[in-house]
Coordinates of C-alpha atoms and ligand atoms in Angstrom, one line a residue:
M98 CA 34.2 40.9 -23.2
R99 CA 31.0 42.9 -23.1
L100 CA 29.8 41.0 -26.2
L101 CA 30.6 37.7 -24.6
W102 CA 28.8 38.8 -21.5
R103 CA 25.7 39.7 -23.4
S104 CA 25.6 36.4 -25.2
F105 CA 26.0 34.5 -21.9
R106 CA 23.2 36.6 -20.5
G107 CA 20.9 36.0 -23.5
L108 CA 21.6 32.3 -23.5
A109 CA 20.9 32.0 -19.8
N110 CA 17.7 34.0 -20.0
S111 CA 16.4 32.2 -23.0
R112 CA 17.2 28.8 -21.5
N113 CA 15.6 29.8 -18.2
R114 CA 12.5 31.1 -20.1
R115 CA 12.2 27.8 -22.0
L116 CA 12.5 25.6 -19.1
V117 CA 10.5 27.8 -16.7
A118 CA 7.8 28.3 -19.3
T119 CA 7.4 24.5 -19.4
T120 CA 7.5 24.1 -15.8
S121 CA 5.2 26.9 -14.8
T122 CA 2.4 25.8 -17.1
R123 CA 2.6 22.1 -16.5
W124 CA 4.7 21.6 -13.4
S125 CA 4.5 23.0 -10.0
N126 CA 4.3 26.4 -8.3
R127 CA 7.7 25.8 -6.8
N128 CA 9.2 26.5 -10.3
E129 CA 7.0 29.6 -10.7
E130 CA 8.6 31.0 -7.6
E131 CA 12.1 30.2 -8.8
R132 CA 11.3 31.9 -12.1
E133 CA 10.2 35.1 -10.3
Q134 CA 13.3 35.1 -8.2
R135 CA 15.5 34.7 -11.3
Q136 CA 13.7 37.5 -13.2
D137 CA 13.9 39.9 -10.2
Y138 CA 17.7 39.7 -10.6
Q139 CA 19.0 43.0 -12.0
W140 CA 21.7 42.3 -14.6
S141 CA 24.6 44.8 -14.9
Y142 CA 28.0 44.6 -16.5
P143 CA 30.9 44.2 -13.9
N144 CA 33.2 47.2 -13.7
S145 CA 36.3 46.5 -11.6
R146 CA 38.8 43.6 -12.3
L147 CA 37.8 41.9 -9.1
E148 CA 34.1 42.0 -10.1
Q149 CA 35.0 40.7 -13.5
L150 CA 37.0 37.9 -12.0
L151 CA 34.1 37.1 -9.7
Y152 CA 31.7 37.1 -12.5
A153 CA 34.0 35.0 -14.7
T154 CA 34.1 32.4 -11.9
Y155 CA 30.4 32.6 -11.5
W156 CA 29.8 32.0 -15.1
A157 CA 32.3 29.2 -15.3
G158 CA 30.3 27.5 -12.6
G159 CA 27.1 28.5 -14.4
L160 CA 28.3 26.9 -17.6
A161 CA 29.2 23.7 -15.8
L162 CA 25.8 23.7 -14.3
A163 CA 24.1 24.5 -17.6
Y164 CA 26.0 21.6 -19.2
H165 CA 24.8 19.3 -16.3
W166 CA 21.3 20.6 -16.5
L167 CA 21.1 20.5 -20.3
D168 CA 21.2 16.8 -20.1
P169 CA 21.1 15.5 -23.7
K170 CA 18.1 13.3 -22.9
K171 CA 16.2 16.2 -21.4
T172 CA 17.0 18.7 -24.1
D173 CA 16.0 16.1 -26.7
L174 CA 12.7 15.7 -25.0
L175 CA 12.1 19.4 -24.7
A176 CA 13.0 19.8 -28.4
K177 CA 10.6 17.0 -29.3
E178 CA 7.8 18.3 -27.2
K179 CA 6.3 20.6 -29.8
D180 CA 6.0 17.9 -32.4
D181 CA 4.8 15.0 -30.2
P182 CA 3.8 16.1 -26.7
E183 CA 2.1 12.8 -26.1
E184 CA 5.2 10.7 -26.9
V185 CA 7.3 13.1 -24.7
A186 CA 4.8 12.7 -21.8
R187 CA 5.4 8.9 -22.1
L188 CA 9.1 9.3 -21.9
W189 CA 9.5 11.5 -18.9
H190 CA 9.4 8.7 -16.3
V191 CA 11.9 6.6 -18.2
T192 CA 14.3 9.6 -18.4
V193 CA 17.0 10.4 -15.8
R194 CA 16.7 14.0 -14.9
N195 CA 20.2 15.2 -14.2
D196 CA 18.8 18.4 -12.6
L197 CA 17.4 16.3 -9.8
P198 CA 18.9 14.1 -7.1
T199 CA 18.9 10.3 -7.1
Y200 CA 17.1 8.4 -4.3
K201 CA 17.4 4.8 -3.2
P202 CA 14.1 2.8 -2.9
A203 CA 14.5 2.8 0.9
Q204 CA 14.5 6.6 0.9
V205 CA 11.3 6.6 -1.2
E206 CA 9.8 4.0 1.3
S207 CA 10.3 6.4 4.2
H208 CA 7.9 8.9 2.6
N209 CA 4.7 6.9 3.1
S210 CA 2.3 9.2 4.9
A211 CA 1.1 12.8 4.8
E212 CA 3.3 13.6 7.8
S213 CA 6.5 12.3 6.1
R214 CA 5.2 13.5 2.7
I215 CA 3.9 11.0 0.2
W216 CA 6.4 9.9 -2.4
V217 CA 5.9 7.3 -5.1
S218 CA 8.2 6.1 -7.9
Y219 CA 7.3 5.4 -11.5
G220 CA 10.0 4.0 -13.8
L221 CA 13.0 6.1 -13.1
G222 CA 11.1 9.0 -11.5
V223 CA 10.5 9.8 -7.9
Y224 CA 7.5 12.0 -7.2
D225 CA 6.1 13.9 -4.2
V226 CA 2.4 13.6 -4.6
T227 CA 1.4 14.9 -1.1
D228 CA -0.4 18.0 -2.4
F229 CA -2.2 16.0 -5.0
A230 CA -3.3 13.1 -2.8
E231 CA -6.5 14.6 -1.6
N232 CA -7.6 15.4 -5.2
H233 CA -6.8 12.0 -6.5
P234 CA -9.9 10.9 -8.5
G235 CA -9.4 7.4 -7.1
G236 CA -9.7 8.7 -3.5
D237 CA -7.3 7.2 -1.0
K238 CA -6.3 4.3 -3.3
I239 CA -3.2 6.5 -4.0
M240 CA -2.1 5.6 -0.4
M241 CA -1.6 1.9 -1.5
A242 CA 1.4 3.1 -3.4
A243 CA 2.7 5.5 -0.8
G244 CA 6.5 5.0 -0.4
S245 CA 6.6 2.5 -3.3
A246 CA 6.3 2.1 -7.0
I247 CA 3.1 2.9 -8.8
D248 CA 4.1 0.9 -11.9
P249 CA 2.2 -2.3 -10.9
F250 CA -0.9 -0.2 -10.0
W251 CA -0.9 1.7 -13.2
A252 CA -0.5 -1.6 -15.1
I253 CA -4.0 -2.5 -13.6
Y254 CA -5.5 1.0 -13.5
Q255 CA -4.8 1.8 -17.1
Q256 CA -6.7 5.1 -17.0
H257 CA -3.5 6.7 -15.8
N258 CA -1.7 6.2 -19.1
T259 CA -2.8 9.5 -20.7
Q260 CA -0.7 12.5 -21.6
E261 CA -2.5 14.7 -19.1
V262 CA -1.9 12.4 -16.2
L263 CA 1.7 11.7 -17.2
E264 CA 2.4 15.4 -17.5
L265 CA 0.8 16.1 -14.2
L266 CA 2.9 13.4 -12.5
E267 CA 6.1 14.9 -14.0
G268 CA 5.2 18.1 -12.3
F269 CA 5.6 16.4 -9.0
R270 CA 9.0 15.0 -9.8
V271 CA 11.6 15.4 -7.1
G272 CA 14.2 12.9 -8.2
N273 CA 15.4 9.8 -10.0
L274 CA 15.1 6.3 -8.6
E275 CA 18.3 4.3 -8.2
G276 CA 18.0 1.1 -10.2
G277 CA 14.5 2.2 -11.3
L278 CA 14.3 0.1 -14.4
A279 CA 16.2 -2.9 -13.1
E280 CA 14.7 -6.2 -14.1
S281 CA 12.5 -7.8 -11.5
N282 CA 14.3 -10.0 -9.0
V283 CA 14.1 -13.2 -11.0
E284 CA 16.1 -15.8 -9.1
T285 CA 18.7 -17.4 -11.2
E286 CA 21.2 -18.9 -8.8
L287 CA 21.7 -22.4 -10.0
G288 CA 21.4 -25.1 -7.4
S289 CA 19.7 -22.7 -4.9
P290 CA 16.5 -24.1 -3.4
W291 CA 15.0 -20.7 -4.4
A292 CA 16.1 -21.0 -8.0
Q293 CA 12.7 -22.1 -9.2
E294 CA 10.4 -19.8 -7.3
P295 CA 7.4 -18.7 -9.4
Q296 CA 6.9 -15.2 -10.7
R297 CA 4.7 -13.1 -8.4
H298 CA 2.4 -10.2 -9.1
A299 CA 4.2 -7.0 -8.4
L300 CA 1.4 -5.8 -6.2
L301 CA 1.9 -8.5 -3.6
K302 CA 3.8 -6.8 -0.7
P303 CA 6.4 -9.2 0.7
A304 CA 6.6 -9.6 4.4
S305 CA 9.6 -11.9 3.6
K306 CA 11.0 -12.9 0.2
R307 CA 12.6 -16.2 1.1
P308 CA 10.4 -18.0 1.9
F309 CA 7.9 -15.9 0.0
N310 CA 5.2 -14.4 2.1
A311 CA 3.2 -11.5 0.8
E312 CA -0.2 -9.8 1.0
P313 CA -2.0 -7.6 -1.5
P314 CA -2.6 -3.9 -0.8
I315 CA -5.4 -3.7 1.8
G316 CA -7.1 -1.0 -0.3
M317 CA -7.7 -3.6 -3.1
L318 CA -8.9 -6.4 -0.9
A319 CA -12.6 -5.5 -0.7
E320 CA -12.9 -4.7 -4.4
N321 CA -13.8 -8.3 -5.4
F322 CA -15.9 -10.9 -3.6
L323 CA -13.6 -13.5 -5.0
T324 CA -10.0 -12.5 -4.6
P325 CA -8.2 -12.6 -7.9
N326 CA -5.8 -15.5 -7.8
E327 CA -2.7 -13.4 -8.5
L328 CA -3.5 -11.1 -5.7
F329 CA -4.3 -13.8 -3.1
Y330 CA -1.9 -13.6 -0.2
V331 CA 0.9 -16.2 -0.2
R332 CA 2.2 -17.9 2.9
N333 CA 5.1 -20.3 2.3
H334 CA 7.4 -21.7 5.0
L335 CA 9.8 -23.3 2.5
P336 CA 10.8 -23.1 -1.1
V337 CA 8.0 -23.8 -3.6
P338 CA 8.4 -27.4 -4.8
V339 CA 8.6 -28.2 -8.5
I340 CA 6.0 -30.8 -9.3
K341 CA 5.4 -32.3 -12.7
E342 CA 1.9 -33.2 -13.4
E343 CA 2.8 -36.6 -14.9
E344 CA 4.9 -37.5 -11.8
Y345 CA 2.4 -36.3 -9.2
E346 CA 1.1 -38.9 -6.7
L347 CA -0.9 -38.6 -3.5
E348 CA -0.6 -41.5 -1.0
I349 CA -3.5 -42.1 1.3
E350 CA -3.0 -44.3 4.4
T351 CA -6.1 -44.9 6.4
G352 CA -5.2 -47.8 8.6
A353 CA -8.7 -49.2 7.6
A354 CA -9.2 -52.7 6.1
K355 CA -8.2 -51.5 2.7
P356 CA -4.5 -51.2 1.6
P357 CA -3.0 -47.7 1.2
L358 CA -4.2 -45.9 -1.9
T359 CA -2.2 -43.9 -4.4
L360 CA -4.0 -41.4 -6.6
N361 CA -2.5 -39.5 -9.5
L362 CA -4.0 -36.2 -10.8
A363 CA -6.2 -38.0 -13.3
G364 CA -7.5 -40.2 -10.5
I365 CA -8.4 -37.3 -8.3
R366 CA -10.0 -35.4 -11.2
A367 CA -12.1 -38.5 -12.0
L368 CA -13.8 -38.3 -8.6
P369 CA -17.1 -36.3 -8.3
K370 CA -16.2 -32.5 -8.5
H371 CA -17.4 -30.2 -5.7
S372 CA -17.0 -26.5 -5.3
V373 CA -17.0 -24.3 -2.2
T374 CA -16.5 -20.6 -1.6
A375 CA -14.1 -20.3 1.3
A376 CA -11.9 -17.6 2.8
I377 CA -8.5 -18.7 3.9
M378 CA -6.9 -16.6 6.6
C379 CA -3.4 -16.9 8.1
G380 CA -3.3 -17.4 11.8
G381 CA -1.0 -14.3 11.9
N382 CA -3.3 -12.0 10.0
R383 CA -3.2 -8.5 11.5
R384 CA -0.2 -9.4 13.7
S385 CA 1.3 -6.0 12.9
E386 CA -1.4 -4.4 15.0
M387 CA -0.9 -6.7 17.9
T388 CA 2.8 -6.2 18.0
K389 CA 2.2 -2.4 18.5
F390 CA 0.8 -3.2 21.9
K391 CA 3.7 -5.4 22.8
A392 CA 6.3 -7.1 20.6
V393 CA 5.5 -10.6 19.2
K394 CA 7.5 -13.0 17.1
G395 CA 6.4 -13.6 13.6
L396 CA 6.0 -12.1 10.1
S397 CA 4.5 -8.6 10.3
W398 CA 1.2 -9.2 8.5
G399 CA -1.2 -6.4 7.9
A400 CA -4.9 -7.2 7.4
G401 CA -4.3 -8.7 4.0
A402 CA -3.3 -12.2 4.9
V403 CA -6.7 -13.4 3.9
G404 CA -8.5 -14.1 0.6
N405 CA -11.8 -15.5 -0.6
A406 CA -12.0 -18.0 -3.5
K407 CA -14.1 -20.6 -5.1
W408 CA -12.2 -23.9 -4.7
S409 CA -13.0 -27.0 -6.7
G410 CA -11.9 -30.6 -6.3
A411 CA -12.8 -34.0 -4.9
R412 CA -14.4 -34.3 -1.4
L413 CA -12.0 -35.8 1.1
C414 CA -15.0 -37.4 2.8
D415 CA -15.8 -39.4 -0.4
V416 CA -12.2 -40.7 -0.6
L417 CA -12.1 -41.7 3.1
A418 CA -15.5 -43.3 3.0
Q419 CA -14.4 -45.3 -0.1
Q420 CA -11.4 -46.5 1.9
G421 CA -13.7 -47.8 4.6
V422 CA -12.8 -45.1 7.2
Q423 CA -15.3 -45.0 10.1
P424 CA -16.1 -41.7 11.8
D425 CA -14.2 -41.5 15.1
E426 CA -14.1 -38.3 17.0
S427 CA -10.9 -39.1 18.7
R428 CA -8.8 -39.5 15.5
H429 CA -7.1 -37.1 13.2
V430 CA -6.2 -36.7 9.5
I431 CA -2.6 -35.7 8.9
F432 CA -1.6 -33.9 5.7
E433 CA 2.0 -33.6 4.2
G434 CA 3.2 -31.3 1.5
A435 CA 6.0 -31.7 -1.0
D436 CA 7.9 -28.8 0.4
L437 CA 10.8 -30.1 2.5
D438 CA 12.8 -28.4 5.2
P439 CA 16.6 -28.7 5.3
T440 CA 16.3 -31.9 7.3
S441 CA 14.0 -33.3 4.6
H442 CA 10.9 -33.1 6.7
P443 CA 7.8 -32.0 4.8
Y444 CA 5.5 -29.2 5.9
G445 CA 2.6 -30.9 7.7
A446 CA -0.6 -30.3 9.7
S447 CA -3.6 -32.1 10.8
I448 CA -7.4 -31.7 11.4
P449 CA -9.9 -33.7 13.4
L450 CA -11.2 -36.7 11.4
A451 CA -14.7 -35.6 12.3
K452 CA -14.2 -32.4 10.2
A453 CA -12.7 -34.4 7.3
M454 CA -15.5 -37.0 7.2
D455 CA -18.4 -34.5 7.6
P456 CA -19.9 -33.9 4.1
R457 CA -21.0 -30.4 5.6
G458 CA -17.3 -29.8 6.4
D459 CA -16.7 -29.4 2.6
V460 CA -13.0 -30.5 2.9
L461 CA -11.6 -30.7 -0.6
L462 CA -8.7 -32.1 -2.4
A463 CA -8.7 -29.0 -4.5
Y464 CA -7.2 -28.6 -8.0
E465 CA -8.9 -25.4 -9.0
M466 CA -9.0 -21.9 -7.5
N467 CA -11.6 -19.6 -9.0
D468 CA -12.1 -22.0 -11.9
E469 CA -8.3 -22.0 -12.8
P470 CA -5.8 -24.7 -12.0
L471 CA -4.0 -23.9 -8.8
S472 CA -1.0 -21.8 -9.3
R473 CA 2.4 -23.0 -7.9
D474 CA 2.3 -20.6 -5.0
H475 CA -1.2 -21.8 -4.0
G476 CA -0.4 -25.5 -4.0
Y477 CA -0.3 -26.9 -7.6
P478 CA -1.4 -29.5 -8.4
I479 CA -3.4 -30.4 -5.2
R480 CA -3.9 -28.8 -1.9
V481 CA -6.4 -29.6 0.8
I482 CA -9.0 -26.9 1.5
V483 CA -10.3 -27.1 5.1
P484 CA -13.1 -24.4 5.1
G485 CA -13.5 -22.4 8.2
T486 CA -10.1 -23.5 9.5
V487 CA -6.9 -21.5 10.0
G488 CA -4.8 -21.3 6.9
A489 CA -2.0 -23.4 8.3
R490 CA -4.1 -26.6 8.0
N491 CA -4.9 -26.0 4.3
V492 CA -1.8 -27.9 3.2
K493 CA -0.4 -27.1 -0.3
W494 CA 1.4 -29.5 -2.7
L495 CA -0.3 -32.3 -0.9
T496 CA 1.6 -35.7 -1.2
R497 CA 0.4 -37.7 1.7
I498 CA -2.7 -38.2 3.8
V499 CA -2.7 -40.3 7.0
V500 CA -5.6 -41.2 9.3
A501 CA -4.0 -41.4 12.7
D502 CA -4.7 -41.6 16.4
V503 CA -2.6 -38.5 17.0
E504 CA -2.2 -35.1 15.5
S505 CA 0.6 -34.3 13.1
D506 CA 4.0 -34.2 14.8
S507 CA 5.1 -31.4 12.6
H508 CA 6.6 -28.2 14.0
W509 CA 3.6 -26.2 12.6
Q510 CA 1.1 -28.4 14.4
Q511 CA 3.0 -28.8 17.7
N512 CA 5.1 -25.7 18.2
D513 CA 3.4 -23.0 16.2
Y514 CA -0.1 -21.7 15.4
K515 CA -1.3 -22.0 19.0
G516 CA -2.7 -19.3 21.3
F517 CA -1.5 -18.4 24.8
S518 CA -2.4 -16.2 27.7
P519 CA -1.2 -12.6 27.6
S520 CA 1.0 -13.5 30.6
T521 CA 2.8 -16.3 28.9
D522 CA 6.2 -15.3 27.7
W523 CA 9.1 -17.1 26.0
D524 CA 10.6 -18.2 29.3
T525 CA 7.4 -19.8 30.5
V526 CA 5.7 -21.0 27.3
D527 CA 4.9 -24.7 27.0
F528 CA 3.6 -25.4 23.5
S529 CA 2.4 -28.9 24.5
K530 CA -0.2 -27.3 26.9
S531 CA -2.1 -25.4 24.2
D532 CA -4.4 -26.7 21.6
A533 CA -3.5 -26.2 17.9
I534 CA -5.7 -23.5 16.3
Q535 CA -8.4 -25.0 14.1
A536 CA -11.5 -22.8 13.5
M537 CA -10.7 -19.1 13.5
P538 CA -12.4 -16.5 15.6
V539 CA -14.6 -13.7 14.2
T540 CA -12.8 -10.8 12.7
S541 CA -13.2 -7.8 10.4
A542 CA -11.0 -5.2 8.8
I543 CA -11.5 -1.8 7.2
C544 CA -10.0 -1.8 3.7
T545 CA -10.9 1.7 2.6
P546 CA -10.2 4.3 3.7
Q547 CA -6.6 3.3 4.6
P548 CA -4.8 4.3 7.6
G549 CA -3.3 7.8 7.3
S550 CA -5.2 8.7 4.2
R551 CA -7.1 11.9 3.5
V552 CA -10.8 11.3 3.1
K553 CA -13.2 13.5 1.2
V554 CA -16.4 14.1 3.1
D555 CA -19.4 13.6 0.9
E556 CA -22.3 16.0 1.2
D557 CA -25.9 15.3 0.0
G558 CA -29.5 15.5 1.2
D559 CA -28.6 13.2 4.1
G560 CA -25.9 15.5 5.4
R561 CA -22.2 14.8 5.5
H562 CA -20.8 11.3 5.6
I563 CA -17.9 9.2 4.6
T564 CA -18.0 5.7 3.0
V565 CA -16.1 2.8 4.7
R566 CA -15.7 -0.6 3.2
G567 CA -14.1 -3.8 4.4
Y568 CA -14.3 -7.6 5.0
A569 CA -15.6 -9.7 7.9
W570 CA -15.2 -13.5 8.5
S571 CA -15.6 -16.1 11.1
G572 CA -14.2 -19.6 11.3
G573 CA -16.2 -22.8 11.7
G574 CA -18.7 -22.0 9.0
R575 CA -20.3 -19.3 11.2
K576 CA -22.0 -16.6 9.2
I577 CA -21.3 -12.9 9.7
V578 CA -24.6 -11.5 11.0
R579 CA -23.6 -7.8 11.6
V580 CA -20.7 -5.4 11.2
D581 CA -20.8 -2.3 13.5
L582 CA -18.9 0.9 12.8
T583 CA -18.2 3.9 15.0
N584 CA -16.3 7.1 14.4
D585 CA -16.9 8.6 17.8
E586 CA -15.2 5.9 20.0
G587 CA -18.4 3.9 20.5
Q588 CA -20.9 6.6 21.4
S589 CA -22.8 5.8 18.3
W590 CA -22.7 2.7 16.1
H591 CA -23.7 2.3 12.5
V592 CA -24.6 -1.1 10.9
A593 CA -22.9 -1.9 7.6
E594 CA -24.6 -3.4 4.6
L595 CA -23.4 -6.9 3.9
E596 CA -22.5 -8.6 0.7
Q597 CA -22.3 -12.4 1.2
E598 CA -23.3 -15.7 -0.2
D599 CA -26.6 -17.3 0.7
K600 CA -25.4 -20.3 2.6
P601 CA -26.8 -22.1 5.6
D602 CA -25.2 -21.2 8.9
G603 CA -22.5 -23.7 9.9
R604 CA -21.5 -23.9 6.3
H605 CA -20.9 -20.3 5.6
Y606 CA -17.3 -20.5 4.7
G607 CA -16.9 -17.4 2.4
W608 CA -16.2 -14.0 3.8
S609 CA -18.6 -11.1 3.8
L610 CA -17.8 -7.8 2.3
W611 CA -19.5 -4.7 3.9
T612 CA -20.1 -1.0 3.2
A613 CA -21.1 1.6 5.7
R614 CA -21.9 5.3 5.4
L615 CA -20.7 7.1 8.6
P616 CA -22.2 10.5 9.4
V617 CA -19.6 13.3 10.0
T618 CA -20.4 16.1 12.5
D619 CA -19.4 19.7 12.1
A620 CA -17.0 19.3 15.0
Q621 CA -15.4 16.2 13.4
R622 CA -15.1 18.0 10.1
Q623 CA -13.4 21.0 11.7
H624 CA -11.1 18.9 13.8
G625 CA -10.0 16.9 10.8
D626 CA -8.6 13.8 12.6
L627 CA -11.0 10.9 12.7
E628 CA -10.7 7.3 14.0
I629 CA -13.0 4.7 12.6
W630 CA -13.5 1.4 14.4
A631 CA -15.1 -1.8 13.0
K632 CA -16.3 -4.9 14.8
A633 CA -18.1 -7.9 13.4
V634 CA -20.6 -10.3 15.0
D635 CA -21.0 -13.9 13.9
S636 CA -24.0 -16.2 14.0
A637 CA -23.1 -17.5 17.5
Y638 CA -23.1 -13.8 18.6
N639 CA -19.3 -14.0 19.1
V640 CA -18.0 -10.5 18.8
Q641 CA -14.5 -9.1 18.3
P642 CA -12.7 -8.0 21.5
E643 CA -12.1 -4.3 21.7
K644 CA -8.4 -4.3 22.6
F645 CA -5.3 -6.2 21.7
E646 CA -4.2 -5.9 25.3
Y647 CA -6.2 -8.8 26.6
I648 CA -5.8 -11.1 23.7
W649 CA -2.0 -10.5 23.2
N650 CA 0.0 -13.7 22.8
L651 CA 3.7 -14.2 22.1
R652 CA 3.2 -15.5 18.6
G653 CA 0.9 -12.8 17.6
V654 CA -1.8 -15.1 16.3
L655 CA -5.6 -14.7 16.4
A656 CA -5.3 -10.9 16.3
N657 CA -8.9 -10.1 16.0
A658 CA -9.5 -7.0 18.1
Y659 CA -11.6 -4.1 16.7
H660 CA -10.0 -2.8 13.6
K661 CA -9.2 0.9 14.1
V662 CA -8.1 3.2 11.3
K663 CA -7.1 6.9 11.7
V664 CA -7.8 9.2 8.8
K665 CA -7.8 12.9 8.0
L666 CA -10.9 14.6 6.7
V667 CA -10.7 17.0 3.9
Ligands
LIG960 N1 1.2 -25.9 2.9 C1 2.5 -26.2 2.7 N2 2.8 -27.4 2.1 N3 3.5 -25.4 3.0 C2 3.3 -24.2 3.6 O1 4.2 -23.4 3.9 N4 1.5 -22.7 4.6 C3 0.3 -22.7 5.3 C4 -0.8 -23.3 4.3 N5 -0.4 -24.5 3.7 C5 1.9 -23.8 3.9 C6 0.9 -24.7 3.5 C7 -0.2 -21.5 5.8 S1 0.5 -21.0 7.3 C8 -1.1 -20.7 5.2 S2 -1.7 -19.3 6.0 C9 -1.7 -21.1 3.9 O2 -1.1 -22.3 3.4 C10 -1.6 -20.0 2.9 O3 -2.1 -20.4 1.7 P1 -1.8 -19.5 0.4 O4 -0.4 -19.3 0.3 O5 -2.4 -20.3 -0.7 O6 -2.6 -18.2 0.6

């Protein structure tokens, strides 16, 4: 018995030493404490029968635990570690650790701020990176993945795929992710209208999956003046239609002397090609902020339902002029898409004919986005681009254009995408009394730092400061002339540096990116909590309103109050 006891003890100690040696050098201090506790334990041989029985039970349990803990995959990895530590580092996140609990994605999601602790998943692993977040070399970008998977980020930011980083990450492991390596949710139900939805970039955060509506992480938005196509927000009301290039036709009915015209893709491509840089913004961009003041109906968009791209195609004004259409300020141009609702009505919208016929309006029948053919989600093969105008009028999968005396009768023109007084509620609303949104109002958003993140204060000859970056845009071709930032609730304002295209005012359709250095006082540094506000001013000296309170509307559109972001200084 004594011999058996000693061998158990030796086995236990050596196993603990092996595991703890690994964890204490590479993993976290938590394990260091556990080791100390284990080593403090004074071993002695049990004397009475009762003690022996108790110890036997203890060890039976211990053995079961050891069996559980010595998960074959883990022991394999530990054994392999000496020979090929790099390979082992690459395997940790695809290995189930039986010594740790399993979490559902929703549980990971709930840990998305410093207060709730910051969890991320990678492959099969769940990690608590709260204590590391402020030392993250990429700054607060780590917050983009808070509560979600880092896999798609690391696919882009390849510098993470090193032994050192992977080992560091494993040190923060707190569990396994349920279904962690499951295939992405490719739709395969035959006959479902959703069966042929396109593949989307894993970084697009869905506000709804069917129809697909998603925005990129706000922290990435100001990284590129032209938003990468695969990260451009997607706003679909219906399933994405399947359109074969050879079958595509666009009907144009102008009511002018000439008969209706049908153009195929080759016909549209044969027309003179024009390009314009234009931001498209959803009317519901930043709705999630407005709804905090008082609930609104609609998808909960963050500040990422906007993107900026170079669009290329034929000018609508050329096509209409060729068809003999005369400018008439009372008329409209109706657009229809190939996406049909369950009653077979297409998505539709309209714009004033004056905008469509104005060569300075730059309205395009676009077939390229950032020099690539349009993707299915963004309107392949043809969409209309109406620069400076709310996203809803930029109809995708365009199949029909009608010049008419009245606006489109579609739901989206008549009963949606309209603004109302803050006092109008669902009992009193009359959609026919409000104008459809066309040009969007001036707005801006802070992209980095992100809300809730920990921000490192930089110190140099100029004193202490933090760097803030974001976008600003105004509809109707109005140029952004200034972006003001404050971090003391408006006592002092700092003007940001603008990055924008050199375009004449009235035709300034692209967004402006901006960067500001905000000074940080000793008191702010000590206090730690800081709120940053941004407001933009356009060329008509329109400025964003301060609060959502006075611009609130039941649909949560036109949410352009100051953008306010709370951060913690470190
Ligand atoms: N066009 C069609 N045919 N169907 C749609 O659902 N959504 C509109 C517009 N054009 C839509 C459409 C809305 S509300 C917006 S904001 C923009 O497309 C979004 O364009 P994007 O998905 O290319 O970003």
